[in-house]
């Protein structure tokens, strides 16, 4: 792969989103210090922009939210050249205003996970800024590509793989959080540590358990709604990629640490 064809933009596909390119894509097997990523990285062309795609859960959804190889996935994308990451994902809505099918571009994240390796820096200590977890440049690109989307929101990320109890989702809603998800962390902070811009594009697939009476959330419901909205997600991504690729280098992911020396030391 030449520098001219190295993909600057990457996509991490969520539940039900296992491929992106129709034809002409190249599969790149990447080995990382953290094991294999969820699948081979697929590199193709989107409107003249080289783009890398990686399915978060594997090609057959073999990785549950708590077993996704998050560090390997982030490392694999960075190693093939990616510097901007769009991360479409399925979410539950914590507000009655967020009906299934609504697209949201979150601006904040709350971590409620419990067992995931969430840093590349086990020593010496490196502390990255994370006050604003999502790249403003990529969020603007997504908002431009999806003018019907809700332009902000707070996504609470839970451990999974179970769905929330009614009491939990009611508590999340009382905090003012608007979305619940199982995969947005540590993915976002790992991207920040590797100095990649990152933005989530969330598709609401259900009204979370605590907000309505009934049986609560089911996996089949989540997959069915995401499948119905998948074409729209793809169209938004294609437009957002074009907008993002035209932007100058964004300073949001720059840190005080030297990521090039880290990657060279680990390879």
PDB file of C-alpha atoms in Angstrom:
ATOM      1  CA  UNK A   1       0.000   0.000   0.000  1.00  0.00           C
ATOM      2  CA  UNK A   2       1.516   3.353  -1.040  1.00  0.00           C
ATOM      3  CA  UNK A   3       1.274   6.547   0.983  1.00  0.00           C
ATOM      4  CA  UNK A   4      -1.071   7.906  -1.679  1.00  0.00           C
ATOM      5  CA  UNK A   5      -3.543   5.074  -1.186  1.00  0.00           C
ATOM      6  CA  UNK A   6      -3.240   4.736   2.591  1.00  0.00           C
ATOM      7  CA  UNK A   7      -6.668   5.353   4.096  1.00  0.00           C
ATOM      8  CA  UNK A   8      -6.978   8.481   6.215  1.00  0.00           C
ATOM      9  CA  UNK A   9     -10.605   7.709   7.087  1.00  0.00           C
ATOM     10  CA  UNK A  10     -11.751   4.564   8.887  1.00  0.00           C
ATOM     11  CA  UNK A  11     -15.139   3.104   9.753  1.00  0.00           C
ATOM     12  CA  UNK A  12     -15.819   0.698  12.595  1.00  0.00           C
ATOM     13  CA  UNK A  13     -19.069  -1.058  11.763  1.00  0.00           C
ATOM     14  CA  UNK A  14     -21.503  -1.905  14.565  1.00  0.00           C
ATOM     15  CA  UNK A  15     -24.122  -4.585  15.099  1.00  0.00           C
ATOM     16  CA  UNK A  16     -25.403  -5.828  11.743  1.00  0.00           C
ATOM     17  CA  UNK A  17     -22.835  -3.756   9.845  1.00  0.00           C
ATOM     18  CA  UNK A  18     -20.277  -6.292   8.631  1.00  0.00           C
ATOM     19  CA  UNK A  19     -19.224  -4.956   5.231  1.00  0.00           C
ATOM     20  CA  UNK A  20     -19.088  -1.590   3.491  1.00  0.00           C
ATOM     21  CA  UNK A  21     -17.667  -1.911  -0.019  1.00  0.00           C
ATOM     22  CA  UNK A  22     -19.546  -3.486  -2.910  1.00  0.00           C
ATOM     23  CA  UNK A  23     -16.447  -4.440  -4.917  1.00  0.00           C
ATOM     24  CA  UNK A  24     -12.834  -3.604  -5.609  1.00  0.00           C
ATOM     25  CA  UNK A  25     -11.735  -3.590  -1.983  1.00  0.00           C
ATOM     26  CA  UNK A  26      -8.472  -4.995  -0.634  1.00  0.00           C
ATOM     27  CA  UNK A  27      -8.316  -7.095   2.509  1.00  0.00           C
ATOM     28  CA  UNK A  28      -5.322  -6.441   4.739  1.00  0.00           C
ATOM     29  CA  UNK A  29      -4.459  -8.886   7.509  1.00  0.00           C
ATOM     30  CA  UNK A  30      -2.996  -6.923  10.426  1.00  0.00           C
ATOM     31  CA  UNK A  31      -1.189  -8.368  13.406  1.00  0.00           C
ATOM     32  CA  UNK A  32      -0.942  -6.204  16.504  1.00  0.00           C
ATOM     33  CA  UNK A  33       0.786  -6.420  19.903  1.00  0.00           C
ATOM     34  CA  UNK A  34      -2.715  -6.927  21.326  1.00  0.00           C
ATOM     35  CA  UNK A  35      -3.707  -9.900  19.210  1.00  0.00           C
ATOM     36  CA  UNK A  36      -5.768 -10.031  16.065  1.00  0.00           C
ATOM     37  CA  UNK A  37      -8.447  -7.422  15.326  1.00  0.00           C
ATOM     38  CA  UNK A  38     -12.067  -8.454  14.906  1.00  0.00           C
ATOM     39  CA  UNK A  39     -11.455  -9.145  11.203  1.00  0.00           C
ATOM     40  CA  UNK A  40      -9.167  -8.201   8.354  1.00  0.00           C
ATOM     41  CA  UNK A  41      -9.149  -4.486   7.548  1.00  0.00           C
ATOM     42  CA  UNK A  42     -10.873  -3.862   4.226  1.00  0.00           C
ATOM     43  CA  UNK A  43      -9.619  -0.886   2.215  1.00  0.00           C
ATOM     44  CA  UNK A  44     -11.580   0.579  -0.657  1.00  0.00           C
ATOM     45  CA  UNK A  45     -12.482   3.796  -2.430  1.00  0.00           C
ATOM     46  CA  UNK A  46     -15.395   6.071  -1.506  1.00  0.00           C
ATOM     47  CA  UNK A  47     -15.752   8.972  -3.912  1.00  0.00           C
ATOM     48  CA  UNK A  48     -12.027   9.086  -4.504  1.00  0.00           C
ATOM     49  CA  UNK A  49     -11.195   8.826  -0.788  1.00  0.00           C
ATOM     50  CA  UNK A  50      -9.316   5.722   0.435  1.00  0.00           C
ATOM     51  CA  UNK A  51     -11.294   4.302   3.370  1.00  0.00           C
ATOM     52  CA  UNK A  52     -10.622   1.442   5.799  1.00  0.00           C
ATOM     53  CA  UNK A  53     -13.470  -0.632   7.214  1.00  0.00           C
ATOM     54  CA  UNK A  54     -13.425  -2.947  10.218  1.00  0.00           C
ATOM     55  CA  UNK A  55     -16.491  -4.750  11.631  1.00  0.00           C
ATOM     56  CA  UNK A  56     -16.417  -4.245  15.402  1.00  0.00           C
ATOM     57  CA  UNK A  57     -18.060  -7.571  16.246  1.00  0.00           C
ATOM     58  CA  UNK A  58     -16.371  -9.654  13.538  1.00  0.00           C
ATOM     59  CA  UNK A  59     -17.788 -10.859  10.243  1.00  0.00           C
ATOM     60  CA  UNK A  60     -20.367 -13.107  11.916  1.00  0.00           C
ATOM     61  CA  UNK A  61     -20.938 -11.152  15.123  1.00  0.00           C
ATOM     62  CA  UNK A  62     -18.687 -13.546  16.997  1.00  0.00           C
ATOM     63  CA  UNK A  63     -17.499 -10.933  19.509  1.00  0.00           C
ATOM     64  CA  UNK A  64     -19.822  -9.858  22.301  1.00  0.00           C
ATOM     65  CA  UNK A  65     -19.483  -6.251  23.529  1.00  0.00           C
ATOM     66  CA  UNK A  66     -17.228  -7.212  26.447  1.00  0.00           C
ATOM     67  CA  UNK A  67     -14.980  -9.451  24.298  1.00  0.00           C
ATOM     68  CA  UNK A  68     -14.403  -7.142  21.310  1.00  0.00           C
ATOM     69  CA  UNK A  69     -10.621  -6.750  20.840  1.00  0.00           C
ATOM     70  CA  UNK A  70     -10.816  -2.975  21.152  1.00  0.00           C
ATOM     71  CA  UNK A  71      -7.081  -2.344  21.456  1.00  0.00           C
ATOM     72  CA  UNK A  72      -6.252  -4.552  18.473  1.00  0.00           C
ATOM     73  CA  UNK A  73      -8.959  -2.880  16.383  1.00  0.00           C
ATOM     74  CA  UNK A  74      -7.755   0.643  17.112  1.00  0.00           C
ATOM     75  CA  UNK A  75      -4.119  -0.347  16.580  1.00  0.00           C
ATOM     76  CA  UNK A  76      -4.910  -2.060  13.274  1.00  0.00           C
ATOM     77  CA  UNK A  77      -6.646   1.010  11.870  1.00  0.00           C
ATOM     78  CA  UNK A  78      -3.878   3.360  12.990  1.00  0.00           C
ATOM     79  CA  UNK A  79      -1.205   1.085  11.540  1.00  0.00           C
ATOM     80  CA  UNK A  80      -2.720   1.171   8.022  1.00  0.00           C
ATOM     81  CA  UNK A  81      -2.839   4.966   8.047  1.00  0.00           C
ATOM     82  CA  UNK A  82      -6.215   5.900   9.522  1.00  0.00           C
ATOM     83  CA  UNK A  83      -6.415   9.237  11.352  1.00  0.00           C
ATOM     84  CA  UNK A  84     -10.190   9.841  11.331  1.00  0.00           C
ATOM     85  CA  UNK A  85     -12.672   7.245  12.590  1.00  0.00           C
ATOM     86  CA  UNK A  86     -16.446   7.189  12.188  1.00  0.00           C
ATOM     87  CA  UNK A  87     -18.067   4.675  14.522  1.00  0.00           C
ATOM     88  CA  UNK A  88     -21.703   3.848  13.710  1.00  0.00           C
ATOM     89  CA  UNK A  89     -23.430   1.981  16.528  1.00  0.00           C
ATOM     90  CA  UNK A  90     -26.792   0.786  17.789  1.00  0.00           C
ATOM     91  CA  UNK A  91     -28.110   2.505  20.919  1.00  0.00           C
ATOM     92  CA  UNK A  92     -31.102   2.483  23.198  1.00  0.00           C
ATOM     93  CA  UNK A  93     -32.984   5.736  23.637  1.00  0.00           C
ATOM     94  CA  UNK A  94     -33.329   7.115  27.177  1.00  0.00           C
ATOM     95  CA  UNK A  95     -35.726   9.880  26.198  1.00  0.00           C
ATOM     96  CA  UNK A  96     -39.265   9.512  24.828  1.00  0.00           C
ATOM     97  CA  UNK A  97     -38.239  11.942  22.084  1.00  0.00           C
ATOM     98  CA  UNK A  98     -35.726   9.451  20.688  1.00  0.00           C
ATOM     99  CA  UNK A  99     -37.878   6.932  18.869  1.00  0.00           C
ATOM    100  CA  UNK A 100     -36.414   3.880  17.121  1.00  0.00           C
ATOM    101  CA  UNK A 101     -34.902   4.951  13.827  1.00  0.00           C
ATOM    102  CA  UNK A 102     -33.629   8.291  15.130  1.00  0.00           C
ATOM    103  CA  UNK A 103     -30.006   9.109  14.322  1.00  0.00           C
ATOM    104  CA  UNK A 104     -27.953  10.911  16.986  1.00  0.00           C
ATOM    105  CA  UNK A 105     -24.457  12.386  16.883  1.00  0.00           C
ATOM    106  CA  UNK A 106     -23.422  12.279  20.555  1.00  0.00           C
ATOM    107  CA  UNK A 107     -21.091  14.852  22.051  1.00  0.00           C
ATOM    108  CA  UNK A 108     -20.504  13.261  25.461  1.00  0.00           C
ATOM    109  CA  UNK A 109     -19.807   9.809  26.919  1.00  0.00           C
ATOM    110  CA  UNK A 110     -20.198   8.211  30.354  1.00  0.00           C
ATOM    111  CA  UNK A 111     -18.270   5.007  31.094  1.00  0.00           C
ATOM    112  CA  UNK A 112     -20.095   2.358  33.142  1.00  0.00           C
ATOM    113  CA  UNK A 113     -18.034  -0.618  31.939  1.00  0.00           C
ATOM    114  CA  UNK A 114     -16.192  -2.754  34.461  1.00  0.00           C
ATOM    115  CA  UNK A 115     -13.729  -5.224  32.951  1.00  0.00           C
ATOM    116  CA  UNK A 116     -12.203  -3.857  29.760  1.00  0.00           C
ATOM    117  CA  UNK A 117      -8.604  -2.960  29.052  1.00  0.00           C
ATOM    118  CA  UNK A 118      -8.975   0.712  28.261  1.00  0.00           C
ATOM    119  CA  UNK A 119      -5.483   2.058  27.685  1.00  0.00           C
ATOM    120  CA  UNK A 120      -2.306   1.380  25.751  1.00  0.00           C
ATOM    121  CA  UNK A 121      -0.270   2.999  28.520  1.00  0.00           C
ATOM    122  CA  UNK A 122       0.321   0.600  31.402  1.00  0.00           C
ATOM    123  CA  UNK A 123       3.560   2.447  32.152  1.00  0.00           C
ATOM    124  CA  UNK A 124       5.074   4.940  32.219  1.00  0.00           C
ATOM    125  CA  UNK A 125       1.975   6.955  33.070  1.00  0.00           C
ATOM    126  CA  UNK A 126       0.431   8.886  30.188  1.00  0.00           C
ATOM    127  CA  UNK A 127      -2.706  10.947  30.760  1.00  0.00           C
ATOM    128  CA  UNK A 128      -4.727  11.981  27.708  1.00  0.00           C
ATOM    129  CA  UNK A 129      -7.291  14.751  27.725  1.00  0.00           C
ATOM    130  CA  UNK A 130     -10.802  13.354  27.305  1.00  0.00           C
ATOM    131  CA  UNK A 131     -13.134  16.160  28.413  1.00  0.00           C
ATOM    132  CA  UNK A 132     -14.666  16.153  24.939  1.00  0.00           C
ATOM    133  CA  UNK A 133     -14.470  12.539  23.773  1.00  0.00           C
ATOM    134  CA  UNK A 134     -15.659  13.090  20.209  1.00  0.00           C
ATOM    135  CA  UNK A 135     -13.908  15.014  17.462  1.00  0.00           C
ATOM    136  CA  UNK A 136     -15.737  18.286  16.653  1.00  0.00           C
ATOM    137  CA  UNK A 137     -14.598  18.184  13.030  1.00  0.00           C
ATOM    138  CA  UNK A 138     -15.999  14.685  12.465  1.00  0.00           C
ATOM    139  CA  UNK A 139     -19.180  15.536  14.365  1.00  0.00           C
ATOM    140  CA  UNK A 140     -19.724  18.532  12.077  1.00  0.00           C
ATOM    141  CA  UNK A 141     -19.103  16.319   9.053  1.00  0.00           C
ATOM    142  CA  UNK A 142     -21.670  13.819  10.304  1.00  0.00           C
ATOM    143  CA  UNK A 143     -24.183  16.583  11.059  1.00  0.00           C
ATOM    144  CA  UNK A 144     -23.701  18.006   7.561  1.00  0.00           C
ATOM    145  CA  UNK A 145     -24.243  14.542   6.092  1.00  0.00           C
ATOM    146  CA  UNK A 146     -27.305  13.873   8.264  1.00  0.00           C
ATOM    147  CA  UNK A 147     -29.222  17.136   8.744  1.00  0.00           C
ATOM    148  CA  UNK A 148     -32.135  15.159  10.204  1.00  0.00           C
ATOM    149  CA  UNK A 149     -29.983  13.746  13.018  1.00  0.00           C
ATOM    150  CA  UNK A 150     -30.124  14.928  16.617  1.00  0.00           C
ATOM    151  CA  UNK A 151     -26.868  16.935  16.815  1.00  0.00           C
ATOM    152  CA  UNK A 152     -25.833  16.063  20.370  1.00  0.00           C
ATOM    153  CA  UNK A 153     -26.439  13.717  23.279  1.00  0.00           C
ATOM    154  CA  UNK A 154     -24.746  11.855  26.102  1.00  0.00           C
ATOM    155  CA  UNK A 155     -24.113   8.159  25.557  1.00  0.00           C
ATOM    156  CA  UNK A 156     -23.679   5.973  28.629  1.00  0.00           C
ATOM    157  CA  UNK A 157     -21.726   2.807  27.852  1.00  0.00           C
ATOM    158  CA  UNK A 158     -22.585  -0.271  29.922  1.00  0.00           C
ATOM    159  CA  UNK A 159     -20.711  -3.541  30.258  1.00  0.00           C
ATOM    160  CA  UNK A 160     -23.253  -5.874  28.700  1.00  0.00           C
ATOM    161  CA  UNK A 161     -23.904  -8.269  27.213  1.00  0.00           C
ATOM    162  CA  UNK A 162     -27.185  -8.095  29.105  1.00  0.00           C
ATOM    163  CA  UNK A 163     -29.555  -5.190  28.597  1.00  0.00           C
ATOM    164  CA  UNK A 164     -30.320  -2.770  31.413  1.00  0.00           C
ATOM    165  CA  UNK A 165     -32.841  -3.349  34.151  1.00  0.00           C
ATOM    166  CA  UNK A 166     -35.747  -0.915  34.351  1.00  0.00           C
ATOM    167  CA  UNK A 167     -34.240   0.673  37.454  1.00  0.00           C
ATOM    168  CA  UNK A 168     -30.892   1.153  35.720  1.00  0.00           C
ATOM    169  CA  UNK A 169     -32.315   2.782  32.599  1.00  0.00           C
ATOM    170  CA  UNK A 170     -34.561   5.016  34.730  1.00  0.00           C
ATOM    171  CA  UNK A 171     -31.495   6.089  36.709  1.00  0.00           C
ATOM    172  CA  UNK A 172     -29.510   6.799  33.538  1.00  0.00           C
ATOM    173  CA  UNK A 173     -32.360   8.945  32.234  1.00  0.00           C
ATOM    174  CA  UNK A 174     -32.567  10.888  35.501  1.00  0.00           C
ATOM    175  CA  UNK A 175     -28.903  11.809  35.109  1.00  0.00           C
ATOM    176  CA  UNK A 176     -29.783  13.539  31.849  1.00  0.00           C
ATOM    177  CA  UNK A 177     -28.067  10.901  29.722  1.00  0.00           C
ATOM    178  CA  UNK A 178     -29.893  10.287  26.462  1.00  0.00           C
ATOM    179  CA  UNK A 179     -28.436   7.101  24.916  1.00  0.00           C
ATOM    180  CA  UNK A 180     -27.266   3.725  26.214  1.00  0.00           C
ATOM    181  CA  UNK A 181     -24.760   1.538  24.378  1.00  0.00           C
ATOM    182  CA  UNK A 182     -22.338  -1.350  25.022  1.00  0.00           C
ATOM    183  CA  UNK A 183     -19.347  -0.649  22.736  1.00  0.00           C
ATOM    184  CA  UNK A 184     -18.514   3.059  22.734  1.00  0.00           C
ATOM    185  CA  UNK A 185     -15.954   2.653  25.493  1.00  0.00           C
ATOM    186  CA  UNK A 186     -13.032   2.012  25.511  1.00  0.00           C
ATOM    187  CA  UNK A 187     -13.119   2.468  21.739  1.00  0.00           C
ATOM    188  CA  UNK A 188     -13.268   6.270  21.924  1.00  0.00           C
ATOM    189  CA  UNK A 189     -10.444   6.697  24.421  1.00  0.00           C
ATOM    190  CA  UNK A 190      -8.193   4.211  22.624  1.00  0.00           C
ATOM    191  CA  UNK A 191      -8.608   6.269  19.459  1.00  0.00           C
ATOM    192  CA  UNK A 192      -7.649   9.367  21.439  1.00  0.00           C
ATOM    193  CA  UNK A 193      -4.549   7.644  22.808  1.00  0.00           C
ATOM    194  CA  UNK A 194      -3.514   6.741  19.254  1.00  0.00           C
ATOM    195  CA  UNK A 195      -4.189  10.336  18.191  1.00  0.00           C
ATOM    196  CA  UNK A 196      -7.019   9.467  15.838  1.00  0.00           C
ATOM    197  CA  UNK A 197     -10.064  11.714  15.532  1.00  0.00           C
ATOM    198  CA  UNK A 198     -13.196   9.765  16.470  1.00  0.00           C
ATOM    199  CA  UNK A 199     -16.939  10.349  16.275  1.00  0.00           C
ATOM    200  CA  UNK A 200     -19.863   8.048  16.971  1.00  0.00           C
ATOM    201  CA  UNK A 201     -22.941   7.997  14.762  1.00  0.00           C
ATOM    202  CA  UNK A 202     -25.700   6.397  16.814  1.00  0.00           C
ATOM    203  CA  UNK A 203     -28.887   4.814  15.498  1.00  0.00           C
ATOM    204  CA  UNK A 204     -31.610   4.385  18.103  1.00  0.00           C
ATOM    205  CA  UNK A 205     -32.934   0.836  17.854  1.00  0.00           C
ATOM    206  CA  UNK A 206     -35.187   0.703  20.919  1.00  0.00           C
ATOM    207  CA  UNK A 207     -36.682   2.651  23.785  1.00  0.00           C
ATOM    208  CA  UNK A 208     -34.737   1.374  26.756  1.00  0.00           C
ATOM    209  CA  UNK A 209     -36.363  -0.889  29.325  1.00  0.00           C
ATOM    210  CA  UNK A 210     -37.132   1.645  32.047  1.00  0.00           C
ATOM    211  CA  UNK A 211     -39.015   4.122  29.938  1.00  0.00           C
ATOM    212  CA  UNK A 212     -42.034   2.124  28.819  1.00  0.00           C
ATOM    213  CA  UNK A 213     -44.127  -0.735  30.080  1.00  0.00           C
ATOM    214  CA  UNK A 214     -43.796  -4.069  28.340  1.00  0.00           C
ATOM    215  CA  UNK A 215     -41.214  -6.782  27.852  1.00  0.00           C
ATOM    216  CA  UNK A 216     -38.144  -4.546  27.596  1.00  0.00           C
ATOM    217  CA  UNK A 217     -35.453  -4.692  24.954  1.00  0.00           C
ATOM    218  CA  UNK A 218     -34.746  -7.805  22.871  1.00  0.00           C
ATOM    219  CA  UNK A 219     -31.747  -8.569  20.685  1.00  0.00           C
ATOM    220  CA  UNK A 220     -33.975  -9.406  17.725  1.00  0.00           C
ATOM    221  CA  UNK A 221     -35.604  -5.987  17.987  1.00  0.00           C
ATOM    222  CA  UNK A 222     -32.231  -4.239  17.991  1.00  0.00           C
ATOM    223  CA  UNK A 223     -30.975  -6.127  14.930  1.00  0.00           C
ATOM    224  CA  UNK A 224     -34.220  -5.645  13.017  1.00  0.00           C
ATOM    225  CA  UNK A 225     -34.311  -1.880  13.509  1.00  0.00           C
ATOM    226  CA  UNK A 226     -30.608  -1.476  12.708  1.00  0.00           C
ATOM    227  CA  UNK A 227     -31.035  -3.531   9.535  1.00  0.00           C
ATOM    228  CA  UNK A 228     -33.904  -1.293   8.419  1.00  0.00           C
ATOM    229  CA  UNK A 229     -31.769   1.792   9.022  1.00  0.00           C
ATOM    230  CA  UNK A 230     -28.520   0.396   7.638  1.00  0.00           C
ATOM    231  CA  UNK A 231     -28.902   1.857   4.154  1.00  0.00           C
ATOM    232  CA  UNK A 232     -29.456   5.309   5.627  1.00  0.00           C
ATOM    233  CA  UNK A 233     -26.384   4.877   7.839  1.00  0.00           C
ATOM    234  CA  UNK A 234     -24.321   3.931   4.782  1.00  0.00           C
ATOM    235  CA  UNK A 235     -25.534   6.967   2.844  1.00  0.00           C
ATOM    236  CA  UNK A 236     -24.709   9.267   5.756  1.00  0.00           C
ATOM    237  CA  UNK A 237     -21.232   7.758   6.043  1.00  0.00           C
ATOM    238  CA  UNK A 238     -20.503   8.222   2.342  1.00  0.00           C
ATOM    239  CA  UNK A 239     -21.440  11.907   2.571  1.00  0.00           C
ATOM    240  CA  UNK A 240     -19.584  12.392   5.870  1.00  0.00           C
ATOM    241  CA  UNK A 241     -16.419  10.804   4.484  1.00  0.00           C
ATOM    242  CA  UNK A 242     -16.340  13.337   1.662  1.00  0.00           C
ATOM    243  CA  UNK A 243     -16.798  16.240   4.065  1.00  0.00           C
ATOM    244  CA  UNK A 244     -14.208  14.967   6.550  1.00  0.00           C
ATOM    245  CA  UNK A 245     -11.598  14.211   3.895  1.00  0.00           C
ATOM    246  CA  UNK A 246     -11.721  17.817   2.738  1.00  0.00           C
ATOM    247  CA  UNK A 247     -11.016  19.161   6.237  1.00  0.00           C
ATOM    248  CA  UNK A 248      -7.479  20.160   7.294  1.00  0.00           C
ATOM    249  CA  UNK A 249      -5.766  18.143  10.008  1.00  0.00           C
ATOM    250  CA  UNK A 250      -7.754  18.438  13.222  1.00  0.00           C
ATOM    251  CA  UNK A 251      -5.931  19.238  16.496  1.00  0.00           C
ATOM    252  CA  UNK A 252      -8.453  17.458  18.749  1.00  0.00           C
ATOM    253  CA  UNK A 253      -6.505  14.204  19.048  1.00  0.00           C
ATOM    254  CA  UNK A 254      -3.056  15.692  19.489  1.00  0.00           C
ATOM    255  CA  UNK A 255      -1.521  14.849  22.820  1.00  0.00           C
ATOM    256  CA  UNK A 256       1.606  15.409  24.839  1.00  0.00           C
ATOM    257  CA  UNK A 257       2.785  11.875  24.180  1.00  0.00           C
ATOM    258  CA  UNK A 258       4.772  10.657  21.185  1.00  0.00           C
ATOM    259  CA  UNK A 259       2.601   8.032  19.533  1.00  0.00           C
ATOM    260  CA  UNK A 260       5.132   7.214  16.819  1.00  0.00           C
ATOM    261  CA  UNK A 261       7.703   6.044  19.343  1.00  0.00           C
ATOM    262  CA  UNK A 262       5.036   3.988  21.140  1.00  0.00           C
ATOM    263  CA  UNK A 263       4.017   2.159  17.984  1.00  0.00           C
ATOM    264  CA  UNK A 264       7.605   1.569  16.888  1.00  0.00           C
ATOM    265  CA  UNK A 265       8.449   0.166  20.316  1.00  0.00           C
ATOM    266  CA  UNK A 266       5.484  -2.210  20.255  1.00  0.00           C
ATOM    267  CA  UNK A 267       5.880  -3.514  16.701  1.00  0.00           C
TER     268      UNK A 267
END
